[in-house]
Amino acid sequence: MRGHDRINTCLPDEVILEIFRHLDSKASRDACSLVCRRWLTLERLSRTTLRIGASGSPDLFVKLLSRRFANVKSIHIDERLSVSIPVQHGRRRGDQSKLSALQLHYLTKKTGSEDGQFQSESYYLSDSGLNALADGFSKLEKLSLIWCSNISSLGLMSLAQKCLHLKSLDLQGCYVGDQGLAAVGKVCNQLEDLNLRFCEGLTDTGLVDLAHGCGKSLKSLGIAACVKITDVSLEAVGSHCKSLETLSLDSEFIHNKGVHAVAQGCPLLRVLKLQCINVTDEALVAVGNRCLSLELLALYSFQQFTDKGLHAVGKGCKKLKNLTLSDCYFLSDMGLEAIATGCKELTHLEINGCHNIGTMGLESIGKFCRNLTELALLYCQRIGNLALLEVGRGCKSLQALHLVDCSSIGDDAICSIAEGCQNLKKLHIRRCYKIGNNGIVAVGEHCNSLTELSLRFCDRVGDEALISIGQGCSLQHLNVSGCHQIGDAGIMAIAKGCPELNYLDVSVLQNLGDQAMVELGKGCPLLKDVVLSHCRQITDVGLSHLVKNCRMLESCHMVYCPGITAAGVATVVSGCANIKKVMVEKWKVSERTKRRAGTVISYLCVDL
């Protein structure tokens, strides 16, 4: 019978809830919640995660949300994200005024002022809001409070007492004290993940008390820029946190003693990230000798240890899969060779600014680390073609290659990678001026699985390279910013050969015009993000053709495009139903466009 509701009649709540849980986007969930009152109620019950800003009236929002979403287990609050009372399209002005009145009532009640001169605290999450959060979300397991600087130990103590199931707590940038952290340790016995980056109010006292309280359950700990946390805290971690698997340290007040204590007391450690300028080879040797389960090691800005530390890691950490070496000036080829011969399960390697590591060290990686899937070389002036020739021969499983400012690497190296690593999916190259058409043509001929290609400011790459890519690969992501030799022919080849393209950056291409835009509109209907800035030959005509067929477009950057006028900007805003961000000069935005879509327009330079 026409109009009969078969779904609501036949399906019980449990089935509809399960369907809602499998929806992969917020837009889909929101659409379902508008079908009927029952679906609205069930959709709210199916939500387990909330992400809100902490500017606007966050305390009020927490109270409102707690009444609507009873089953939330994960909340992310970020002070850097602004929020406002939502205005629903289609409501009468009187209804909107009620929402504004609700916000005004809340602020008046909190500040005792009706003249608009609200205290600044009203616009940020406070202890009161944190207490309301604890009262309203009893099932909370994961909480992130990013840069919520107005909360204190009192709010954290209230949270700890009421959220007994808390497993993950991120306090990045929160000025909480030792009492709050001690309360968390005393009550939250299931806590597994704790982030204390930029918590300047903490001292050793708070972290030691936490380690005593919930050390048995803690698996992940991050500490950065906490000037009053020293080796004393790490000794407590080593003594009480036997299940610790992940440790991230960024501090000039941590020394060998603290790292040694963790290495000795945490045998299950799998991830270690260190940026501690006062840590030397002695600590790294302890890690190599004790942390036999280590899988990821990241060393940043180390200037006091040498190849001796890497030799210890290579000898002891046989399960190491991921290694990052950044600005480690005293490491050489010998240290990298020790890693290659000892850690043959290595899958990810990043070398950034280690100026004494050269071709020989990376050659050893190619010879011994056959399972390598991702390689990143940044500012490695001494690594040349021979290194990547060896990687191409030995690392057949390589899927991602990142090269930045590697002045000694050229087409021969890229050809070897293309021929030997045919499973390559991501290739990112920036400012490698010896790489030209020959290398990229080889990629197009051999790497048919390539989906992401970034060639930023590679002056020798032209249309010939992109024609080959368009014929051999089905890209989803392309960035050719600053490749001055690329023009319409290359981008048209991409448009014809890459129908799944969803991201395109062609900024600073002086030879690119409307013809390429027409072909992109025809061939790439899935395009969501496009960057056209500094393209002087693109006009409103080309832009209209692009917008006409790319109905999924969400962001468009078109700054410093003299051929694009206010009419072109209006075309993008009116023709793209999903548009979320348009970046353009302020003077190109008409008053009508501002009224229609002012919230999606961003201005790079205000007074152009």
Coordinates of C-alpha atoms in Angstrom, one line a residue:
M1 CA 0.0 0.0 0.0
R2 CA 1.3 3.4 -0.9
G3 CA 2.8 5.3 2.0
H4 CA 3.1 2.2 4.2
D5 CA 6.2 2.4 6.4
R6 CA 7.6 -1.1 6.1
I7 CA 11.1 -0.4 7.6
N8 CA 9.8 1.0 10.9
T9 CA 7.1 -1.7 11.1
C10 CA 9.4 -4.7 10.5
L11 CA 12.8 -3.7 11.9
P12 CA 13.5 -3.6 15.6
D13 CA 15.6 -0.9 17.2
E14 CA 18.7 -3.2 17.5
V15 CA 18.8 -3.7 13.7
I16 CA 18.5 -0.1 12.8
L17 CA 21.2 0.8 15.4
E18 CA 23.5 -1.7 13.8
I19 CA 22.9 -0.2 10.4
F20 CA 23.6 3.3 11.7
R21 CA 26.9 2.1 13.2
H22 CA 28.1 1.1 9.8
L23 CA 27.5 4.5 8.2
D24 CA 30.9 5.9 7.2
S25 CA 30.2 9.6 7.1
K26 CA 28.7 12.2 9.4
A27 CA 26.6 13.5 6.5
S28 CA 25.0 10.1 6.1
R29 CA 24.2 10.0 9.8
D30 CA 22.7 13.5 9.8
A31 CA 20.5 12.6 6.8
C32 CA 19.2 9.5 8.5
S33 CA 18.4 11.5 11.7
L34 CA 16.0 13.7 9.6
V35 CA 13.8 10.8 8.4
C36 CA 11.6 10.6 11.5
R37 CA 11.6 11.0 15.2
R38 CA 12.4 7.3 15.8
W39 CA 15.4 7.5 13.6
L40 CA 16.5 10.7 15.2
T41 CA 16.5 9.0 18.6
L42 CA 18.2 5.9 17.4
E43 CA 20.9 7.8 15.5
R44 CA 21.7 9.7 18.7
L45 CA 22.0 6.5 20.6
S46 CA 24.3 5.1 17.9
R47 CA 26.9 7.9 18.2
T48 CA 29.9 7.0 20.2
T49 CA 32.3 9.8 19.3
L50 CA 31.9 13.6 19.6
R51 CA 34.3 16.3 18.3
I52 CA 33.7 19.9 19.4
G53 CA 35.5 23.2 19.8
A54 CA 36.2 24.9 23.0
S55 CA 35.5 28.4 22.0
G56 CA 32.0 29.9 21.9
S57 CA 30.3 28.5 25.0
P58 CA 31.8 25.0 25.4
D59 CA 30.4 24.5 28.9
L60 CA 26.9 25.0 27.5
F61 CA 27.5 22.7 24.6
V62 CA 28.7 19.9 26.8
K63 CA 25.5 20.1 28.9
L64 CA 23.3 20.1 25.7
L65 CA 25.2 17.2 24.1
S66 CA 25.1 15.1 27.2
R67 CA 21.3 15.1 27.1
R68 CA 21.2 14.0 23.5
F69 CA 24.0 11.4 23.1
A70 CA 23.9 8.9 25.9
N71 CA 26.3 6.3 24.5
V72 CA 29.3 8.5 23.7
K73 CA 32.6 6.8 24.6
S74 CA 35.0 9.2 22.9
I75 CA 35.1 13.0 23.1
H76 CA 37.6 15.3 21.5
I77 CA 37.6 19.0 22.6
D78 CA 40.1 21.4 20.9
E79 CA 40.4 25.0 22.1
R80 CA 41.7 25.9 18.6
L81 CA 38.4 24.9 17.0
S82 CA 35.6 27.5 17.3
V83 CA 32.0 26.5 17.6
S84 CA 28.7 28.4 17.8
I85 CA 25.1 27.5 18.5
P86 CA 23.9 25.7 15.3
V87 CA 21.4 27.6 13.2
Q88 CA 19.1 25.2 11.4
H89 CA 18.1 26.2 7.8
G90 CA 14.3 26.6 7.4
R91 CA 13.6 27.8 10.9
R92 CA 11.8 31.0 11.5
R93 CA 13.8 33.9 12.9
G94 CA 11.9 33.6 16.2
D95 CA 13.3 30.0 16.6
Q96 CA 16.8 31.3 16.0
S97 CA 16.3 34.0 18.5
K98 CA 15.4 31.4 21.1
L99 CA 18.8 29.7 20.5
S100 CA 20.6 33.0 20.8
A101 CA 18.6 33.8 24.0
L102 CA 19.7 30.4 25.4
Q103 CA 23.3 31.3 24.8
L104 CA 22.8 34.8 26.3
H105 CA 21.0 33.3 29.3
Y106 CA 23.9 30.9 29.9
L107 CA 26.6 33.6 29.6
T108 CA 24.5 36.1 31.8
K109 CA 24.1 33.4 34.5
K110 CA 27.8 32.7 34.5
T111 CA 29.2 36.2 34.3
G112 CA 26.4 38.2 36.0
S113 CA 26.4 40.7 33.0
E114 CA 23.8 41.5 30.5
D115 CA 25.6 44.3 28.6
G116 CA 27.6 42.1 26.4
Q117 CA 30.8 42.6 28.4
F118 CA 31.3 38.9 29.2
Q119 CA 34.4 37.7 30.9
S120 CA 36.8 35.9 28.7
E121 CA 36.4 32.7 30.7
S122 CA 32.8 32.3 29.4
Y123 CA 34.2 31.4 26.0
Y124 CA 36.4 28.5 27.0
L125 CA 35.9 25.2 28.6
S126 CA 36.2 25.5 32.4
D127 CA 36.1 23.2 35.4
S128 CA 32.3 23.6 35.4
G129 CA 32.1 22.3 31.9
L130 CA 34.5 19.4 32.7
N131 CA 32.3 18.5 35.7
A132 CA 29.2 18.5 33.5
L133 CA 31.0 16.3 31.0
A134 CA 31.8 13.8 33.7
D135 CA 28.2 13.8 34.9
G136 CA 26.7 13.5 31.5
F137 CA 29.0 10.9 29.8
S138 CA 29.3 8.1 32.3
K139 CA 30.5 5.6 29.6
L140 CA 33.4 7.8 28.6
E141 CA 36.6 5.9 27.7
K142 CA 38.6 8.3 25.6
L143 CA 38.9 12.1 26.3
S144 CA 41.1 14.7 24.5
L145 CA 41.4 18.2 25.9
I146 CA 43.6 20.0 23.5
W147 CA 44.9 23.4 24.7
C148 CA 42.0 23.8 27.1
S149 CA 44.0 26.2 29.3
N150 CA 41.2 27.2 31.7
I151 CA 40.7 23.8 33.3
S152 CA 42.6 23.0 36.5
S153 CA 43.3 20.2 38.8
L154 CA 39.8 20.6 40.4
G155 CA 38.1 19.8 37.1
L156 CA 40.4 16.9 36.5
M157 CA 39.8 15.5 40.0
S158 CA 36.0 15.7 39.4
L159 CA 36.5 13.9 36.0
A160 CA 38.6 11.2 37.5
Q161 CA 36.1 10.4 40.3
K162 CA 33.1 10.0 37.9
C163 CA 34.7 8.5 34.7
L164 CA 36.0 5.3 36.1
H165 CA 36.2 3.6 32.7
L166 CA 38.6 6.1 31.3
K167 CA 41.2 4.4 29.1
S168 CA 42.7 7.3 27.2
L169 CA 43.4 10.9 28.3
D170 CA 45.0 13.7 26.2
L171 CA 45.9 16.8 28.2
Q172 CA 48.0 18.6 25.6
G173 CA 48.5 22.2 26.5
C174 CA 46.3 22.0 29.6
Y175 CA 47.7 23.8 32.7
V176 CA 46.7 21.2 35.2
G177 CA 48.7 20.5 38.4
D178 CA 50.0 17.5 40.3
Q179 CA 46.8 17.0 42.3
G180 CA 44.7 16.4 39.3
L181 CA 47.1 13.9 37.8
A182 CA 47.5 12.1 41.1
A183 CA 43.6 11.8 41.3
V184 CA 43.6 10.2 37.8
G185 CA 46.2 7.7 38.9
K186 CA 44.4 6.9 42.1
V187 CA 40.9 6.3 40.5
C188 CA 41.3 5.5 36.8
N189 CA 42.7 2.0 37.1
Q190 CA 42.0 1.2 33.5
L191 CA 44.0 4.1 32.0
E192 CA 46.2 3.0 29.1
D193 CA 47.1 6.1 27.1
L194 CA 48.2 9.4 28.6
N195 CA 49.5 12.5 26.7
L196 CA 51.2 15.2 28.7
R197 CA 52.6 17.4 26.0
F198 CA 53.0 21.0 27.0
C199 CA 51.6 20.5 30.5
E200 CA 53.8 23.1 32.1
G201 CA 52.1 23.0 35.5
L202 CA 53.1 19.4 36.2
T203 CA 56.1 18.3 38.3
D204 CA 57.7 14.9 39.1
T205 CA 55.3 14.7 42.1
G206 CA 52.2 14.3 39.9
L207 CA 53.7 11.8 37.4
V208 CA 55.2 9.7 40.2
D209 CA 51.8 9.5 42.0
L210 CA 50.2 8.5 38.7
A211 CA 52.7 5.8 38.0
H212 CA 52.1 4.4 41.5
G213 CA 48.3 4.5 41.0
C214 CA 47.7 3.2 37.5
G215 CA 51.1 2.2 36.3
K216 CA 50.0 -1.4 35.9
S217 CA 47.5 -0.5 33.1
L218 CA 49.5 2.3 31.4
K219 CA 50.6 1.3 27.9
S220 CA 51.4 4.7 26.2
L221 CA 52.9 7.9 27.6
G222 CA 53.9 11.1 25.9
I223 CA 55.8 13.9 27.6
A224 CA 57.0 17.2 25.9
A225 CA 58.0 20.6 27.1
C226 CA 57.2 19.8 30.8
V227 CA 60.2 21.6 32.3
K228 CA 59.6 20.3 35.8
I229 CA 59.5 16.6 34.8
T230 CA 62.9 15.0 35.1
D231 CA 64.6 11.6 35.4
V232 CA 62.8 11.1 38.7
S233 CA 59.5 10.6 36.8
L234 CA 61.0 8.2 34.3
E235 CA 62.5 6.1 37.2
A236 CA 59.0 5.8 38.6
V237 CA 57.7 4.8 35.1
G238 CA 60.4 2.2 34.8
S239 CA 59.5 0.8 38.3
H240 CA 55.7 0.7 38.0
C241 CA 54.7 0.7 34.3
K242 CA 55.7 -2.8 33.3
S243 CA 53.2 -2.9 30.5
L244 CA 54.3 0.3 28.8
E245 CA 54.5 -0.2 25.0
T246 CA 54.9 3.4 23.7
L247 CA 57.0 6.3 25.1
S248 CA 57.4 9.7 23.5
L249 CA 59.9 12.1 25.1
D250 CA 60.7 15.7 24.1
S251 CA 62.7 17.4 26.9
E252 CA 66.0 18.9 27.6
F253 CA 65.6 17.9 31.2
I254 CA 65.7 14.2 30.6
H255 CA 69.1 12.5 30.8
N256 CA 70.6 9.0 30.4
K257 CA 69.4 7.9 33.8
G258 CA 65.8 8.3 33.0
V259 CA 65.9 6.5 29.6
H260 CA 68.0 3.8 31.1
A261 CA 65.4 3.2 33.9
V262 CA 62.6 2.8 31.3
A263 CA 64.7 0.5 29.1
Q264 CA 65.4 -1.7 32.1
G265 CA 61.9 -1.7 33.6
C266 CA 59.7 -1.8 30.5
P267 CA 60.5 -5.0 28.6
L268 CA 57.4 -4.7 26.4
L269 CA 58.4 -1.4 24.9
R270 CA 57.6 -1.4 21.2
V271 CA 57.6 2.4 20.3
L272 CA 60.2 4.9 21.4
K273 CA 60.4 8.5 20.2
L274 CA 63.2 10.6 21.7
Q275 CA 64.0 14.3 21.3
C276 CA 66.3 14.8 24.3
I277 CA 69.4 16.7 23.6
N278 CA 71.1 15.5 26.8
V279 CA 70.7 11.8 26.0
T280 CA 73.9 10.1 24.8
D281 CA 75.1 6.7 23.4
E282 CA 74.8 5.3 26.9
A283 CA 71.0 5.4 26.9
L284 CA 70.7 4.1 23.4
V285 CA 73.0 1.2 24.2
A286 CA 70.6 0.4 27.1
V287 CA 67.7 0.4 24.7
G288 CA 69.5 -1.9 22.3
N289 CA 70.4 -4.3 25.1
R290 CA 67.0 -4.3 27.0
C291 CA 64.2 -3.4 24.6
L292 CA 64.2 -6.5 22.5
S293 CA 60.6 -6.1 21.4
L294 CA 61.2 -2.6 19.9
E295 CA 59.5 -2.1 16.6
L296 CA 59.6 1.7 16.1
L297 CA 62.5 4.0 17.0
A298 CA 62.5 7.8 16.2
L299 CA 65.5 9.9 17.1
Y300 CA 65.2 13.7 16.6
S301 CA 67.9 16.3 17.0
F302 CA 70.5 14.2 18.7
Q303 CA 73.9 15.7 18.9
Q304 CA 75.6 13.7 21.6
F305 CA 75.5 10.1 20.3
T306 CA 77.3 8.4 17.4
D307 CA 77.2 5.1 15.5
K308 CA 77.9 3.3 18.7
G309 CA 74.2 3.6 19.7
L310 CA 72.9 2.4 16.4
H311 CA 75.3 -0.6 16.6
A312 CA 73.6 -1.6 19.9
V313 CA 70.2 -1.2 18.4
G314 CA 71.1 -3.2 15.3
K315 CA 72.5 -5.9 17.5
G316 CA 69.6 -6.2 19.9
C317 CA 66.4 -4.9 18.4
K318 CA 65.9 -7.6 15.7
K319 CA 62.1 -6.8 15.5
L320 CA 62.7 -3.2 14.5
K321 CA 60.4 -2.2 11.6
N322 CA 60.3 1.6 11.6
L323 CA 63.3 3.9 12.0
T324 CA 63.4 7.7 11.8
L325 CA 66.7 9.6 12.1
S326 CA 66.3 13.4 12.0
D327 CA 69.1 15.9 12.4
C328 CA 71.5 13.3 13.9
Y329 CA 74.7 14.9 12.7
F330 CA 77.2 12.4 14.0
L331 CA 75.7 9.3 12.5
S332 CA 77.4 7.9 9.4
D333 CA 77.2 5.1 6.9
M334 CA 78.6 2.7 9.5
G335 CA 75.7 3.2 11.8
L336 CA 73.1 2.7 9.1
E337 CA 75.0 -0.4 7.9
A338 CA 74.6 -1.9 11.4
I339 CA 70.9 -1.3 11.3
A340 CA 70.6 -2.9 7.8
T341 CA 72.5 -6.0 8.8
G342 CA 70.9 -6.4 12.2
C343 CA 67.3 -5.3 11.6
K344 CA 66.3 -7.1 8.4
E345 CA 62.6 -6.8 9.2
L346 CA 62.8 -3.0 8.6
T347 CA 59.8 -1.7 6.6
H348 CA 59.9 2.1 7.1
L349 CA 63.0 4.3 7.0
E350 CA 63.2 8.1 7.2
I351 CA 66.5 10.0 7.0
N352 CA 66.2 13.7 7.5
G353 CA 69.2 16.1 7.6
C354 CA 71.7 13.5 8.7
H355 CA 74.5 15.0 6.6
N356 CA 77.1 12.3 7.3
I357 CA 75.0 9.5 5.9
G358 CA 75.7 8.9 2.3
T359 CA 75.3 6.5 -0.6
M360 CA 77.1 3.5 1.1
G361 CA 74.8 3.5 4.1
L362 CA 71.6 3.4 2.0
E363 CA 73.1 0.8 -0.3
S364 CA 73.3 -1.6 2.6
I365 CA 69.6 -1.0 3.3
G366 CA 68.9 -2.1 -0.3
K367 CA 70.9 -5.2 0.1
F368 CA 69.6 -6.5 3.4
C369 CA 66.2 -4.9 4.1
R370 CA 64.1 -6.7 1.5
N371 CA 60.8 -5.9 3.2
L372 CA 61.2 -2.1 3.0
T373 CA 57.8 -0.6 2.0
E374 CA 58.4 3.1 2.6
L375 CA 61.6 5.2 2.2
A376 CA 61.9 9.0 2.9
L377 CA 65.1 10.9 2.2
L378 CA 65.0 14.6 3.2
Y379 CA 67.9 17.0 2.8
C380 CA 70.3 14.1 2.1
Q381 CA 72.9 15.8 -0.1
R382 CA 75.4 12.9 0.1
I383 CA 73.1 10.2 -1.1
G384 CA 73.4 9.6 -4.8
N385 CA 72.0 7.4 -7.6
L386 CA 73.8 4.3 -6.7
A387 CA 72.0 4.1 -3.4
L388 CA 68.6 4.0 -5.1
L389 CA 69.9 1.6 -7.8
E390 CA 70.5 -0.9 -4.9
V391 CA 67.1 -0.2 -3.4
G392 CA 65.5 -0.8 -6.8
R393 CA 67.2 -4.1 -7.1
G394 CA 66.6 -5.3 -3.5
C395 CA 63.4 -3.8 -2.2
K396 CA 60.7 -5.1 -4.5
S397 CA 58.0 -4.4 -1.9
L398 CA 58.6 -0.6 -1.8
Q399 CA 55.3 1.2 -2.0
A400 CA 56.2 4.8 -1.0
L401 CA 59.2 7.0 -1.8
H402 CA 59.7 10.6 -0.6
L403 CA 62.6 12.7 -1.8
V404 CA 63.1 16.3 -0.6
D405 CA 66.1 18.4 -1.6
C406 CA 68.3 15.4 -2.6
S407 CA 70.5 17.2 -5.1
S408 CA 72.6 14.2 -6.0
I409 CA 69.6 12.0 -7.1
G410 CA 68.6 12.0 -10.8
D411 CA 66.7 10.2 -13.5
D412 CA 68.9 7.0 -13.3
A413 CA 67.8 6.5 -9.7
I414 CA 64.1 7.0 -10.4
C415 CA 64.3 4.6 -13.5
S416 CA 65.8 1.9 -11.3
I417 CA 63.1 2.4 -8.7
A418 CA 60.4 2.2 -11.4
E419 CA 61.7 -0.9 -12.9
G420 CA 62.4 -2.7 -9.7
C421 CA 59.6 -1.5 -7.4
Q422 CA 56.6 -1.9 -9.6
N423 CA 54.2 -2.0 -6.6
L424 CA 55.0 1.7 -5.9
K425 CA 51.8 3.6 -4.9
K426 CA 53.1 6.9 -3.7
L427 CA 55.9 9.0 -5.1
H428 CA 56.6 12.4 -3.6
I429 CA 59.5 14.5 -5.0
R430 CA 60.3 18.1 -4.1
R431 CA 63.1 20.3 -5.3
C432 CA 65.2 17.5 -6.7
Y433 CA 66.5 19.4 -9.7
K434 CA 68.3 16.5 -11.5
I435 CA 65.1 14.5 -11.9
G436 CA 63.3 15.2 -15.2
N437 CA 61.1 13.6 -17.8
N438 CA 63.0 10.3 -18.2
G439 CA 62.6 9.2 -14.6
I440 CA 58.9 10.0 -14.4
V441 CA 58.2 8.4 -17.8
A442 CA 59.7 5.2 -16.5
V443 CA 57.3 5.4 -13.5
G444 CA 54.4 5.7 -15.9
E445 CA 55.5 2.7 -17.9
H446 CA 56.2 0.4 -14.9
C447 CA 54.3 1.5 -11.8
N448 CA 50.7 0.9 -12.8
S449 CA 49.6 0.8 -9.1
L450 CA 50.7 4.5 -8.5
T451 CA 47.8 6.5 -7.0
E452 CA 49.7 9.5 -5.5
L453 CA 52.2 11.6 -7.3
S454 CA 53.7 14.8 -6.1
L455 CA 56.4 16.7 -8.1
R456 CA 56.8 20.0 -6.5
F457 CA 59.2 22.5 -8.0
C458 CA 60.9 19.9 -10.2
D459 CA 62.0 22.3 -13.1
R460 CA 63.0 19.5 -15.5
V461 CA 59.6 17.7 -15.4
G462 CA 57.3 18.6 -18.3
D463 CA 54.3 17.4 -20.3
E464 CA 56.0 14.3 -21.6
A465 CA 56.2 12.9 -18.0
L466 CA 52.5 13.5 -17.3
I467 CA 51.4 12.0 -20.6
S468 CA 53.2 8.8 -19.6
I469 CA 51.6 8.9 -16.1
G470 CA 48.2 9.4 -17.6
Q471 CA 48.6 6.4 -19.9
G472 CA 50.0 4.1 -17.3
C473 CA 48.6 5.0 -13.9
S474 CA 45.2 5.8 -12.4
L475 CA 46.0 8.7 -10.0
Q476 CA 43.9 9.9 -7.2
H477 CA 46.2 12.6 -5.9
L478 CA 48.4 14.8 -8.1
N479 CA 50.6 17.8 -7.1
V480 CA 52.7 19.5 -9.8
S481 CA 53.1 22.8 -8.1
G482 CA 55.9 24.9 -9.5
C483 CA 56.8 22.6 -12.4
H484 CA 57.0 25.4 -15.0
Q485 CA 57.4 23.1 -18.0
I486 CA 54.0 21.5 -17.5
G487 CA 51.1 23.0 -19.6
D488 CA 47.8 22.0 -21.0
A489 CA 49.0 18.8 -22.8
G490 CA 50.2 17.2 -19.6
I491 CA 47.1 18.0 -17.5
M492 CA 44.8 17.0 -20.3
A493 CA 46.5 13.6 -20.4
I494 CA 45.9 13.2 -16.7
A495 CA 42.3 14.2 -17.2
K496 CA 41.8 11.5 -19.8
G497 CA 43.7 8.7 -18.0
C498 CA 42.9 9.3 -14.3
P499 CA 39.1 9.4 -13.8
E500 CA 39.4 8.7 -10.1
L501 CA 41.5 11.9 -9.4
N502 CA 40.1 13.7 -6.3
Y503 CA 43.0 16.1 -5.4
L504 CA 44.9 18.3 -7.9
D505 CA 47.4 21.1 -7.2
V506 CA 48.6 22.9 -10.3
S507 CA 49.6 26.2 -8.6
V508 CA 52.3 28.3 -10.2
L509 CA 52.0 26.7 -13.6
Q510 CA 52.3 29.7 -16.0
N511 CA 51.5 27.7 -19.1
L512 CA 48.3 26.2 -17.9
G513 CA 45.1 27.5 -19.4
D514 CA 41.3 27.0 -19.9
Q515 CA 41.7 24.0 -22.2
A516 CA 43.1 21.8 -19.4
M517 CA 40.2 22.9 -17.2
V518 CA 37.7 21.8 -19.8
E519 CA 39.2 18.4 -20.0
L520 CA 39.4 18.1 -16.2
G521 CA 35.7 18.8 -16.0
K522 CA 35.0 16.1 -18.5
G523 CA 37.3 13.4 -17.2
C524 CA 37.6 13.9 -13.4
P525 CA 34.1 14.0 -11.9
L526 CA 35.4 12.9 -8.5
L527 CA 37.6 15.9 -8.0
K528 CA 37.2 17.3 -4.5
D529 CA 40.1 19.6 -3.9
V530 CA 41.8 21.8 -6.5
V531 CA 44.6 24.4 -6.2
L532 CA 44.9 26.9 -9.1
S533 CA 46.7 29.7 -7.4
H534 CA 49.2 31.7 -9.4
C535 CA 47.9 30.3 -12.7
R536 CA 47.7 33.4 -14.8
Q537 CA 46.1 31.9 -18.0
I538 CA 43.1 30.3 -16.3
T539 CA 40.0 32.4 -16.7
D540 CA 36.3 32.4 -15.6
V541 CA 35.5 30.3 -18.8
G542 CA 37.8 27.4 -17.8
L543 CA 36.6 27.6 -14.2
S544 CA 33.0 27.3 -15.2
H545 CA 33.7 24.2 -17.3
L546 CA 35.5 22.6 -14.3
V547 CA 32.7 23.4 -11.9
K548 CA 30.0 22.3 -14.3
N549 CA 30.9 18.6 -14.1
C550 CA 32.9 18.3 -10.8
R551 CA 29.9 18.3 -8.6
M552 CA 31.8 16.9 -5.6
L553 CA 34.2 19.8 -5.4
E554 CA 34.8 20.8 -1.7
S555 CA 37.7 23.2 -1.8
C556 CA 39.1 25.6 -4.4
H557 CA 42.2 27.8 -4.0
M558 CA 42.5 30.5 -6.7
V559 CA 44.6 33.3 -5.3
Y560 CA 46.6 35.5 -7.7
C561 CA 44.7 34.3 -10.8
P562 CA 44.2 37.6 -12.8
G563 CA 41.9 35.9 -15.3
I564 CA 39.4 34.8 -12.6
T565 CA 37.0 37.6 -11.5
A566 CA 34.1 38.0 -9.1
A567 CA 31.9 36.1 -11.6
G568 CA 34.2 33.1 -11.5
V569 CA 34.1 33.1 -7.7
A570 CA 30.3 33.3 -7.8
T571 CA 30.2 30.3 -10.2
V572 CA 32.2 28.1 -7.8
V573 CA 30.1 29.1 -4.8
S574 CA 26.7 28.6 -6.6
G575 CA 27.7 25.6 -8.7
C576 CA 29.2 23.3 -6.0
A577 CA 26.7 22.1 -3.5
N578 CA 29.5 20.5 -1.3
I579 CA 31.9 23.5 -1.3
K580 CA 33.5 24.0 2.1
K581 CA 36.4 26.3 1.4
V582 CA 37.2 28.9 -1.3
M583 CA 40.4 30.9 -1.0
V584 CA 40.6 34.1 -3.1
E585 CA 41.4 37.8 -2.9
K586 CA 38.9 39.7 -0.9
W587 CA 38.1 42.2 -3.6
K588 CA 37.0 39.5 -6.0
V589 CA 34.1 38.5 -3.7
S590 CA 30.8 40.4 -4.4
E591 CA 28.4 41.3 -1.7
R592 CA 25.9 38.8 -3.0
T593 CA 28.5 36.0 -2.8
K594 CA 29.3 37.0 0.7
R595 CA 25.7 36.8 1.8
R596 CA 25.3 33.5 0.0
A597 CA 28.4 31.7 1.2
G598 CA 30.5 33.9 3.4
T599 CA 31.4 31.1 5.8
V600 CA 33.3 29.1 3.1
I601 CA 35.4 32.0 1.8
S602 CA 38.9 32.5 3.1
Y603 CA 41.2 35.4 2.3
L604 CA 44.9 35.0 1.9
C605 CA 45.6 38.7 1.6
V606 CA 42.9 41.2 2.8
D607 CA 44.0 44.3 1.1
L608 CA 44.8 43.2 -2.4

